[in-house]
Short mmCIF file of C-alpha atoms and ligand atoms in Angstrom, two decimals:
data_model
loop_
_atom_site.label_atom_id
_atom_site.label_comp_id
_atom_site.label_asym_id
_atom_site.label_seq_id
_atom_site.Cartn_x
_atom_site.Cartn_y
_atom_site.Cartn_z
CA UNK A 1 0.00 0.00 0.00
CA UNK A 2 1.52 3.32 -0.97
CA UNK A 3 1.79 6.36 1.91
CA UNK A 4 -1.08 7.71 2.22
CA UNK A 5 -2.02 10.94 4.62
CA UNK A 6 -5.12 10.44 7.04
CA UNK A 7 -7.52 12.48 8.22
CA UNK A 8 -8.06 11.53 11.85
CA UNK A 9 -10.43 9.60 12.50
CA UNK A 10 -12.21 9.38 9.25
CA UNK A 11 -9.98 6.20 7.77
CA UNK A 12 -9.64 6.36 3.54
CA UNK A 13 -10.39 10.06 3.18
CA UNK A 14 -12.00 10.69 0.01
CA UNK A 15 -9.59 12.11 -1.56
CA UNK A 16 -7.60 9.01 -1.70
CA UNK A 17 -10.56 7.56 -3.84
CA UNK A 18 -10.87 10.79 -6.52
CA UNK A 19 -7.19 10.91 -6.72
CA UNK A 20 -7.10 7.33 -7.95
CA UNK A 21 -5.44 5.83 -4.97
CA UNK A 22 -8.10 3.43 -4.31
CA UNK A 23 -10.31 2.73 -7.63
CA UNK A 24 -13.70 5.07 -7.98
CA UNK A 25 -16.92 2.63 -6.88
CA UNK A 26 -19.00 4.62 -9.33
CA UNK A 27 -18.43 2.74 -12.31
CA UNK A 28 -21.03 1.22 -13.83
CA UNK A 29 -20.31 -2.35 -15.22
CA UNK A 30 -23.71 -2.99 -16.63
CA UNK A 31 -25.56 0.28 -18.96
CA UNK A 32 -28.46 1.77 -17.13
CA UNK A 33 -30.77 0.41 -19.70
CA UNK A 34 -31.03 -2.75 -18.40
CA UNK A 35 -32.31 -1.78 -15.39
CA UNK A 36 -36.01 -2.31 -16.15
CA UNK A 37 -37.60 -5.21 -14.96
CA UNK A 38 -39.21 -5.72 -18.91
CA UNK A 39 -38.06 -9.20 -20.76
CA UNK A 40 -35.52 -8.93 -22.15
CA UNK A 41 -34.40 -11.15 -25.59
CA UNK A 42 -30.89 -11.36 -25.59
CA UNK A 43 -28.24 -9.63 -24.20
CA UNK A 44 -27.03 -6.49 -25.79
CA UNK A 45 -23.36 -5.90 -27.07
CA UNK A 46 -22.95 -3.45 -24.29
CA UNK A 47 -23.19 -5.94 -21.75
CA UNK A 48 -20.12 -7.56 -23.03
CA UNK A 49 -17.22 -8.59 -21.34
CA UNK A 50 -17.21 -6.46 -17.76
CA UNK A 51 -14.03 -4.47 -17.05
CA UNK A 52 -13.18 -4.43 -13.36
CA UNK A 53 -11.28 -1.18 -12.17
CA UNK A 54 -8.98 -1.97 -9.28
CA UNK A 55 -9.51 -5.84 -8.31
CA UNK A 56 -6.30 -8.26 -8.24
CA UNK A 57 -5.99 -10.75 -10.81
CA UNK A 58 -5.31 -14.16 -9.11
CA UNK A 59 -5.85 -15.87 -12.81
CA UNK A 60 -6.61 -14.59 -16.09
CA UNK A 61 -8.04 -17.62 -17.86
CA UNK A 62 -9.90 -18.71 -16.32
CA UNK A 63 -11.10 -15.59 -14.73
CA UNK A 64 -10.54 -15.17 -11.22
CA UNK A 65 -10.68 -11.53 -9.06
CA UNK A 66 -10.67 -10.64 -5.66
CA UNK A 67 -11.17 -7.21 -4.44
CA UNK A 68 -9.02 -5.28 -2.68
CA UNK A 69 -10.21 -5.33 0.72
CA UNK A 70 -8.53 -2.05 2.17
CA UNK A 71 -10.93 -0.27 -0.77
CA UNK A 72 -14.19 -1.81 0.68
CA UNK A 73 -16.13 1.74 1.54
CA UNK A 74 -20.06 0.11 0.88
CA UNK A 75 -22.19 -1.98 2.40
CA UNK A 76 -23.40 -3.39 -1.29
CA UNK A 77 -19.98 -3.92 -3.24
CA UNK A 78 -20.72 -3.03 -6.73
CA UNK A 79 -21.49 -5.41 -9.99
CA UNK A 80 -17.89 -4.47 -11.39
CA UNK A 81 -16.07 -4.81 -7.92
CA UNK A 82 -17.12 -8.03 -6.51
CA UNK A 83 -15.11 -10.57 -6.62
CA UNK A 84 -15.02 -13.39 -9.45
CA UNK A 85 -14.35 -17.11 -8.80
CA UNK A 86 -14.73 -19.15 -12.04
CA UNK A 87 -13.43 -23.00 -12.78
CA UNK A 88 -13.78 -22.96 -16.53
CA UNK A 89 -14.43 -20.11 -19.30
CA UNK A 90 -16.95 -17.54 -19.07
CA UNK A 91 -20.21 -18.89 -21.27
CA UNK A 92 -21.29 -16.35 -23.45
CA UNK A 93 -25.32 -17.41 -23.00
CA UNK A 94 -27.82 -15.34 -25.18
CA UNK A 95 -30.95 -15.16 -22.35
CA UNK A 96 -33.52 -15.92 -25.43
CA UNK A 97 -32.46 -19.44 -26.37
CA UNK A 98 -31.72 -19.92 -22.75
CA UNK A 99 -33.49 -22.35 -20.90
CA UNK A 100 -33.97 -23.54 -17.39
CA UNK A 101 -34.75 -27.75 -17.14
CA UNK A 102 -36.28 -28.93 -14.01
CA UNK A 103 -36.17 -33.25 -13.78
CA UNK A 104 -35.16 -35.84 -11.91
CA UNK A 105 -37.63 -37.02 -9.02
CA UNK A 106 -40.48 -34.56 -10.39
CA UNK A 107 -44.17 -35.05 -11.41
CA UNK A 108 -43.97 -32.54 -13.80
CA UNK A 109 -40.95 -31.89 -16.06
CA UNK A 110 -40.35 -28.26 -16.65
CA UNK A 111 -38.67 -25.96 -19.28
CA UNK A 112 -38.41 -22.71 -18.17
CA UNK A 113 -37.66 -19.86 -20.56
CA UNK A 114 -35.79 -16.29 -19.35
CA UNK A 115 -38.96 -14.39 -20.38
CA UNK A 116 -41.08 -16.99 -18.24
CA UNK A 117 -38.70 -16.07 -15.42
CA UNK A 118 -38.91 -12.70 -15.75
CA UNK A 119 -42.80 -12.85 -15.04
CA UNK A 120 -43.06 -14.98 -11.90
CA UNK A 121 -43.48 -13.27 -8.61
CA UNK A 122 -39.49 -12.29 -7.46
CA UNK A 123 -37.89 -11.57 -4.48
CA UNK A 124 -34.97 -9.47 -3.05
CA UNK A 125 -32.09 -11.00 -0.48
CA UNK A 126 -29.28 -9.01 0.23
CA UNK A 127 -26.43 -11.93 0.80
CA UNK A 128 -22.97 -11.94 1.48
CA UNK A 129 -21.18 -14.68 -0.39
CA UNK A 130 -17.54 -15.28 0.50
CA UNK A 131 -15.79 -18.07 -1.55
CA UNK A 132 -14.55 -20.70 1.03
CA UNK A 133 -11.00 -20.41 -0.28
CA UNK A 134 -10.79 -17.38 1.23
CA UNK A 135 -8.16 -16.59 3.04
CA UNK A 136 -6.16 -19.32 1.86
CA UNK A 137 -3.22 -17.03 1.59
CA UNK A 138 -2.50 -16.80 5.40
CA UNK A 139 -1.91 -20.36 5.81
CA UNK A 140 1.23 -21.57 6.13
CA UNK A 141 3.29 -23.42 5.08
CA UNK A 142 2.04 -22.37 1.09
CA UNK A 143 -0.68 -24.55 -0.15
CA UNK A 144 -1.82 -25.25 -3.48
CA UNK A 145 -5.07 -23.46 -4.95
CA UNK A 146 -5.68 -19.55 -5.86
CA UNK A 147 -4.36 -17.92 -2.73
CA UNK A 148 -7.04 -15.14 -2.20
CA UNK A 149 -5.99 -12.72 0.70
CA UNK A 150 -8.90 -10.92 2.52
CA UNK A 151 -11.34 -10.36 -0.62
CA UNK A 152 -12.83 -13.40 -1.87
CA UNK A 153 -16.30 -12.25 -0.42
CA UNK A 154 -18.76 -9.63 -1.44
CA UNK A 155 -22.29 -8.50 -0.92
CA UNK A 156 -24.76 -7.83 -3.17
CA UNK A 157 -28.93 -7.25 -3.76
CA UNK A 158 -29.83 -10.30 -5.58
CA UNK A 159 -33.27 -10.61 -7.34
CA UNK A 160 -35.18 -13.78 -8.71
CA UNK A 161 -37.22 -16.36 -8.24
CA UNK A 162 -37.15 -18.19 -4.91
CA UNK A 163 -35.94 -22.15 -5.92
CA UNK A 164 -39.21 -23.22 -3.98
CA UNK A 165 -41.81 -22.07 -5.77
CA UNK A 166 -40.02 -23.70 -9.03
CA UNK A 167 -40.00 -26.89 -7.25
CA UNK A 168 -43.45 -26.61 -6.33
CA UNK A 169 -44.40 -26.20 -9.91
CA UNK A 170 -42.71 -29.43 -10.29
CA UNK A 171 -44.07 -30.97 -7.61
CA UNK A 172 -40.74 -33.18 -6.08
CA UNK A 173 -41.72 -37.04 -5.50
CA UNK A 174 -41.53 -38.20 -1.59
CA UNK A 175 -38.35 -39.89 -2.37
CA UNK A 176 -36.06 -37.16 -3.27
CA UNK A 177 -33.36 -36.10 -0.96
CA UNK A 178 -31.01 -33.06 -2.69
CA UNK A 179 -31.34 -31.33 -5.49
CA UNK A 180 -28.02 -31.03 -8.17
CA UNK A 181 -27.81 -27.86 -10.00
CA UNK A 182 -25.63 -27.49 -13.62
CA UNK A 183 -24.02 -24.58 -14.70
CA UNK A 184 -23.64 -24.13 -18.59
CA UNK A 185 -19.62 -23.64 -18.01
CA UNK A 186 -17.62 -26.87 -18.79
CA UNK A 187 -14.02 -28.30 -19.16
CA UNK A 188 -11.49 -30.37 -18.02
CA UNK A 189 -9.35 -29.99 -14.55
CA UNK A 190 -6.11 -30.82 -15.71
CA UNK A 191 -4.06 -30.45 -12.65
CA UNK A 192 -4.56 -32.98 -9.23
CA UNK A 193 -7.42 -33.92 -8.79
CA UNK A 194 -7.95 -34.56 -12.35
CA UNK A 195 -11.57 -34.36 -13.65
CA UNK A 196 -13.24 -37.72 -15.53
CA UNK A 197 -12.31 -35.62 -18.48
CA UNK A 198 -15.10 -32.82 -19.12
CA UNK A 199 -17.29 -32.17 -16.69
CA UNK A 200 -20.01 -28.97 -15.91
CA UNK A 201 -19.83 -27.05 -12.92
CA UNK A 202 -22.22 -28.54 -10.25
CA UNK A 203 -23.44 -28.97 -6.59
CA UNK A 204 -26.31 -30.33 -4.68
CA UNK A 205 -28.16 -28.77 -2.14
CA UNK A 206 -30.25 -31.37 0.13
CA UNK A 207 -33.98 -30.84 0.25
CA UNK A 208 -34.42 -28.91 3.08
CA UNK A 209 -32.22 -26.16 2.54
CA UNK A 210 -33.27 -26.15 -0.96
CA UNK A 211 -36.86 -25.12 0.22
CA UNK A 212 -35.61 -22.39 2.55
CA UNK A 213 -37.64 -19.11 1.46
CA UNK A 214 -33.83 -17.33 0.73
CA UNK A 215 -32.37 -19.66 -1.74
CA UNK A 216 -32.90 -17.72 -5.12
CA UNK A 217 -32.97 -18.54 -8.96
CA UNK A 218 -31.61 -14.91 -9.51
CA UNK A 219 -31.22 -12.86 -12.40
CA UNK A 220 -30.28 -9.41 -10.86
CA UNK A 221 -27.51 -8.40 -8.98
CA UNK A 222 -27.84 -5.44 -7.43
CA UNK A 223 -30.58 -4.16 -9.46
CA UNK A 224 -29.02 -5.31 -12.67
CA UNK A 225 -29.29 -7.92 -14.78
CA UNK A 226 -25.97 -10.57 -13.75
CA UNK A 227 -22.90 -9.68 -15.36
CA UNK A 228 -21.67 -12.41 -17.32
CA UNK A 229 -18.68 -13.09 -14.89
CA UNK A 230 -21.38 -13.68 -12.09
CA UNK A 231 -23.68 -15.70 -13.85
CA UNK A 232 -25.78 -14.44 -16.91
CA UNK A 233 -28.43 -15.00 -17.17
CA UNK A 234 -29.57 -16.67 -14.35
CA UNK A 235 -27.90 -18.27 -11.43
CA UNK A 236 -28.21 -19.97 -7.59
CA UNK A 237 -27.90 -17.86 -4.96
CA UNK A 238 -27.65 -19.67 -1.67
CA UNK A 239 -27.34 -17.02 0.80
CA UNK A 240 -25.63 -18.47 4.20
CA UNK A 241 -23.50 -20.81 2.38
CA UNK A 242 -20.04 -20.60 1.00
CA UNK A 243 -19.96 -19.60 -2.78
CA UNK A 244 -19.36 -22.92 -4.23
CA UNK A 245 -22.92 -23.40 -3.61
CA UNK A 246 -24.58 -20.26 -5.95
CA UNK A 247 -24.12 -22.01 -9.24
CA UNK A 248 -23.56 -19.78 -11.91
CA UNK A 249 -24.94 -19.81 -15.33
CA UNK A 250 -27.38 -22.29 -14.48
CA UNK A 251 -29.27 -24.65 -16.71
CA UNK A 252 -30.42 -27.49 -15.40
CA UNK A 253 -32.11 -28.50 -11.47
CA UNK A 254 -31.90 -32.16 -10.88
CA UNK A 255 -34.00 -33.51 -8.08
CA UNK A 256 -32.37 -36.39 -6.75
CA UNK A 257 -33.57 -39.83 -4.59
CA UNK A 258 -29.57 -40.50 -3.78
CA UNK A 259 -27.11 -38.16 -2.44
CA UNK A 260 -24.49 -36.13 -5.05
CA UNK A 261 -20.54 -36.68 -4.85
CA UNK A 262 -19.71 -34.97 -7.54
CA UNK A 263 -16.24 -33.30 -8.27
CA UNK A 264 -16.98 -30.08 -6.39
CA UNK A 265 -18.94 -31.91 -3.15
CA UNK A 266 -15.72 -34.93 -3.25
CA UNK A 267 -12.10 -33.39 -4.58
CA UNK A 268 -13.15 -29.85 -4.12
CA UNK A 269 -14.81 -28.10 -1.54
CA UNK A 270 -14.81 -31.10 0.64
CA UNK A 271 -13.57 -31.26 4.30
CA UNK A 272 -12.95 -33.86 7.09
CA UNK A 273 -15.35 -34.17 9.01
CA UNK A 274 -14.82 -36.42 11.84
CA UNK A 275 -18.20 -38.89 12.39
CA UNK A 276 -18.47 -41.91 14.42
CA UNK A 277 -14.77 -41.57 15.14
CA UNK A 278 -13.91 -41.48 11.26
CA UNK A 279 -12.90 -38.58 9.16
CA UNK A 280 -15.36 -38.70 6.41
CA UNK A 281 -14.56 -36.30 3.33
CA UNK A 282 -18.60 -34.25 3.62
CA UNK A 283 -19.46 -31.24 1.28
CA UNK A 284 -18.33 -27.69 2.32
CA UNK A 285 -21.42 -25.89 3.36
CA UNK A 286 -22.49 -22.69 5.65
CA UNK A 287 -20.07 -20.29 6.15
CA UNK A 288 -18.36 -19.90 9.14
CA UNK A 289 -18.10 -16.23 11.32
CA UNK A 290 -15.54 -13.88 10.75
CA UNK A 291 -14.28 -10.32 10.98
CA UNK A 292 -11.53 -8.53 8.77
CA UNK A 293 -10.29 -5.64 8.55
CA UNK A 294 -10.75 -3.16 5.98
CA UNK A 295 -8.57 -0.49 7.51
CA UNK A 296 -5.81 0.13 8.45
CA UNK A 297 -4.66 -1.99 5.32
CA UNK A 298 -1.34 -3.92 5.85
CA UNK A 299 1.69 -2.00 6.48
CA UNK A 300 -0.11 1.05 6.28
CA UNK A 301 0.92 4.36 8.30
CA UNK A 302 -0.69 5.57 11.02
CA UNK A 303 0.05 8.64 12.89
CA UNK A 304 0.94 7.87 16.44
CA UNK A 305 -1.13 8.78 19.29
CA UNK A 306 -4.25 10.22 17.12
CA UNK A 307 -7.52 8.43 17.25
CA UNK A 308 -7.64 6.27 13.84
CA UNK A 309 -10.94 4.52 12.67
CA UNK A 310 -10.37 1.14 12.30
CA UNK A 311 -13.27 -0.57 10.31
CA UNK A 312 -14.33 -3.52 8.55
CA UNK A 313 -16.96 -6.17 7.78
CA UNK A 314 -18.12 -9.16 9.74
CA UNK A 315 -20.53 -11.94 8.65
CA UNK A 316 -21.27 -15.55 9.51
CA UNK A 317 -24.12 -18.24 7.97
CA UNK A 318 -27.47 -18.40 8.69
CA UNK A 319 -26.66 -17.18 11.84
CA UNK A 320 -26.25 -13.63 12.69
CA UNK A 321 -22.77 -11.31 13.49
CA UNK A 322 -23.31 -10.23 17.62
CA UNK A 323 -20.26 -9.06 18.22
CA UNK A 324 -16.65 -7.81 17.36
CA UNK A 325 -13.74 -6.99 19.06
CA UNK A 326 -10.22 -5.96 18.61
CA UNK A 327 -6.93 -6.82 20.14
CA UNK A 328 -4.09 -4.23 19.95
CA UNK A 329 -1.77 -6.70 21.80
CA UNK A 330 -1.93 -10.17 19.62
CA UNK A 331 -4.67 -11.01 21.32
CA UNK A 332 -3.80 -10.55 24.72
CA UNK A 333 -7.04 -8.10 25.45
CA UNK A 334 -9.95 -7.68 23.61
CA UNK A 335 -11.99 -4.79 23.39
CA UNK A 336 -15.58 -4.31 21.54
CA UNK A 337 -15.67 -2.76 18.53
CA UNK A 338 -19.20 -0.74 17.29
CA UNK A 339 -21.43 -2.56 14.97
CA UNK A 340 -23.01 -0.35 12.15
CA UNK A 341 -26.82 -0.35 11.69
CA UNK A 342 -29.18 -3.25 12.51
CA UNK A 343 -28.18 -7.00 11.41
CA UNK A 344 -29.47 -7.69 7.83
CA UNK A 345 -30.10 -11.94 7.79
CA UNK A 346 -27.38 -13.13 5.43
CA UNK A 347 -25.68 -10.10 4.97
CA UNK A 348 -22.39 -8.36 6.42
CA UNK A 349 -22.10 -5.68 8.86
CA UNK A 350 -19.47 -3.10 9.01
CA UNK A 351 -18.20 -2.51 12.38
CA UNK A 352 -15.86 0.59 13.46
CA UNK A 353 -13.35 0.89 16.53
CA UNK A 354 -11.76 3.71 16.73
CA UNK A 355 -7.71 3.13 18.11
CA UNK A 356 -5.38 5.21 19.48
CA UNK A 357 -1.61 4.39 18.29
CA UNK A 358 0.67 4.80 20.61
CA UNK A 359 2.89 7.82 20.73
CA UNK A 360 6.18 5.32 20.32
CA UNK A 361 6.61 4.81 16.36
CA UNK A 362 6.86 1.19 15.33
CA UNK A 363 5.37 -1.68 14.11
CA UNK A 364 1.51 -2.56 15.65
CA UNK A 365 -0.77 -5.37 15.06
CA UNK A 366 -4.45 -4.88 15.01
CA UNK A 367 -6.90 -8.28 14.93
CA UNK A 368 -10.56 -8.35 14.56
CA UNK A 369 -12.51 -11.55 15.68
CA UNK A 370 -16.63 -11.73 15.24
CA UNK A 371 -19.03 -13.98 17.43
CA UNK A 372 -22.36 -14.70 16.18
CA UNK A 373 -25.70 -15.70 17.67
CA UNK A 374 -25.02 -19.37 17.73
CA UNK A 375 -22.48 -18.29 19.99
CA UNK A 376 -19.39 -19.42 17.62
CA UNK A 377 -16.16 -17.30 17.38
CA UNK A 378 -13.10 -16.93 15.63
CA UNK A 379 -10.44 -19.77 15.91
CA UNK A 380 -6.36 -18.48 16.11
CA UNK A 381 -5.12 -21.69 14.19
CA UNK A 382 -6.76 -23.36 11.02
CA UNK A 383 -7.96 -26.49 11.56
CA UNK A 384 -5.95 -29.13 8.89
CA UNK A 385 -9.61 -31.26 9.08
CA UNK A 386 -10.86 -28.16 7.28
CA UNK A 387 -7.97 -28.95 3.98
CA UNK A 388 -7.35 -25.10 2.28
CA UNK A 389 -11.60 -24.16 2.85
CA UNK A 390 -13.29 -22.24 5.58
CA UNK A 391 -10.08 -20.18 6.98
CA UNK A 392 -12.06 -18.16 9.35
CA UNK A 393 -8.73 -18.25 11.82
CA UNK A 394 -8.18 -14.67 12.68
CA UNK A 395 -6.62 -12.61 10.78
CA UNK A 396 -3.79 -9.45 11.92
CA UNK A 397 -2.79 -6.30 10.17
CA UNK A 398 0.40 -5.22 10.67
CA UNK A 399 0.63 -1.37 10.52
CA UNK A 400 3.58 1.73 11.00
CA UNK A 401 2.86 3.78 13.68
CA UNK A 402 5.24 7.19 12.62
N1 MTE B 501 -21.26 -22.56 -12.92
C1 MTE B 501 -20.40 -22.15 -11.98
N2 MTE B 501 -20.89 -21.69 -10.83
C2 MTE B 501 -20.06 -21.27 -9.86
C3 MTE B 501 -18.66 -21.34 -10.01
C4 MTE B 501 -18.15 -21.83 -11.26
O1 MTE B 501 -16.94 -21.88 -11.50
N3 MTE B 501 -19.07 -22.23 -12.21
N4 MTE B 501 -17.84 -20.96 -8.96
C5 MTE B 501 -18.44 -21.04 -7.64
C6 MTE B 501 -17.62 -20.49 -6.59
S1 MTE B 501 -16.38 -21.49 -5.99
C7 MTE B 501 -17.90 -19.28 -6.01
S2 MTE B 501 -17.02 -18.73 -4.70
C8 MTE B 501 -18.98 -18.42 -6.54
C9 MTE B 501 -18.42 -17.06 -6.92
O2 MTE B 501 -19.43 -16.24 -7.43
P1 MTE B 501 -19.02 -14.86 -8.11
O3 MTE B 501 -17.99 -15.15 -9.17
O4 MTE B 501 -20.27 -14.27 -8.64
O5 MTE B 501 -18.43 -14.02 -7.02
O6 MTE B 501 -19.60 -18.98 -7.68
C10 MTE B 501 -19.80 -20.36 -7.61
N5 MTE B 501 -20.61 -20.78 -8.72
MO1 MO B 502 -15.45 -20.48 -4.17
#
């Protein structure tokens, strides 16, 4: 992070964000046309390929973004600044041949067109999704896999059609247990694990969560039709869970009577869980609480012994965020930091704290650690049953007091 000059007590001064320093949110990555809620055909040439101002590349092709957590200033993070986490190429989809299969253990097969959609009663959910590779970066020794730092999460309005009422127009048969969604996206995984050669994108969700009233077929983010990079046209959101689970560019729903090991619920996004004494490899699920910090950023500079906001976001699964605190002395005290407005379900809340450096210049280390309703907190090491997912450990910020 370059030098940058503070304003006490008011954190990334604005200034910092016209100047350049930290890119503009403003940008729009979608044209205001499509905002109306009207059918649309296919998507305009506008739409295109998004460009993303500011996030870090952690792999070109395919594409994979995370933003820059020290520039987090919203609540919502914008279409063109949340983070991207894609396996295989970007499917360019045109929404009017575009069609949404329901099958499997259903009495009624359905084919579901992006106009149909369009006109069935929607719903808004503001969710937090957070990949559950995030973080990966802070373990140690190096592991394999995209090491994302802090910003593999964002939060976002999303609008569609609540998965329930589809499945109710399908009317599921007693003996089904989960439900597999498909994105479009294919290819091969050519590194360890190796894929049976090409496969789709794909998880399972099991029945009951899969009826919860929040888990969306959604085809606006934020007010805006999905950029292609999250999902155009339609896609899963499953707010509470980690990422993996909001399958993008979705096509088919597959209502199953046996459970789903596929490659991303077995080789990826699978942990050790230990049952009846055994570790047994089970699906990565709900996310797990945790705080970070947006600022200070690392290594950033701090003028001693004025009052400095510290801030940052703190979410959890279907739980809810009840309190952060922050340690000054690697977690030798902890003191409670402010949470900001009233707890949206599914969403993260920004939390302040304001610090006081000490008037000796040198290096400090700030920590953040959230507790939620179900009464879980933070752990300080990463548990190795957990493989490279779910690093909710907490985190520390290094910064130069001068
Ligand atoms: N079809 C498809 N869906 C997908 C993925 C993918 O590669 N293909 N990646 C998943 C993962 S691991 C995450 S974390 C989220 C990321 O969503 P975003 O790119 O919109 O942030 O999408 C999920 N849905
Ligand atoms: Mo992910």
């Amino acid at each position: 992070m370059e030098k940058t000059t503070h304003t006490p007590g008011q954190g990334l001064s604005r200034r910092a964000v016209l100047s350049g320093l930290v890119p503009a949110l403003a940008v729009a990555g979608t044209s205001s046309a499509w905002a109306s809620a009207a059918p649309v055909a296919s998507p305009p040439a506008a739409l295109g390929r998004g460009t993303f101002p500011g996030l870090i590349t952690r792999e070109k092709e395919p594409l994979n973004l995370e933003l820059p957590f020290p520039t987090l200033e919203d609540r919502l993070v914008s279409n063109n600044r949340f983070y991207v986490r894609s396996h295989f190429h970007i499917p360019t989809i045109a929404a009017a041949s575009w069609q949404l299969s329901v099958e499997g253990e259903v009495r009624n097969l359905l084919k579901i067109s992006y106009d149909e959609l369009r006109k069935m009663p929607s719903k808004t959910v503001t969710a937090t999704l957070e990949c559950a590779g995030n973080g990966r970066a802070r373990l140690a020794p190096k592991v394999k896999g995209l090491l994302w730092e802090q910003g593999g999460v964002g939060n976002a309005t999303w609008t569609g059609v609540p998965l329930s009422a589809l499945l109710e127009r399908a009317g599921v048969k007693p003996g089904a247990v989960e439900i597999i969604f498909e994105g479009t996206d294919q290819g091969e995984v050519t590194e360890e694990p190796k894929s049976p050669g090409a496969i789709h994108f794909a998880r399972s969700l099991p029945l009951a969560k899969a009826r919860q009233p929040e888990v969306l077929v959604a085809y606006l983010m934020n007010g805006q039709p999905l950029p292609p990079e999250h999902g155009f046209p339609v896609r899963l959101v499953v707010p509470g869970w980690y990422g993996m689970a909001s399958v993008k560019w979705l096509s088919k729903i597959m209502v199953s009577a046996v459970p789903y090991d596929g490659y991303w619920q077995t080789l990826e996004y699978a942990y050790w869980k230990r049952e009846r004494g055994l570790p047994t490899l089970t699906p990565v699920t709900e996310m797990l609480v945790k705080a970070e910090i947006a600022r200070p950023a690392l290594h950033e500079e701090v003028p001693a012994g004025q009052p400095y906001r510290v801030y940052g976001a703190a979410w959890t699964g279907e739980s809810e965020v009840t309190r952060v605190e922050v340690s000054t002395d690697n977690g030798g005290s902890w003191q409670p930091a402010q949470l900001l407005e009233a707890a949206v379900p599914f969403a993260w809340r920004f939390w302040e704290f304001s610090w006081t450096p000490p008037a000796a210049p040198g290096r400090y280390t700030l920590q953040a650690r959230a507790t939620d309703r179900a009464g879980h907190t933070q752990p300080t090491a990463h548990d190795p049953d957990r493989r490279t997912y779910m690093v909710n450990k907490i985190g520390a910020v290094e910064v130069i007091v001068s």
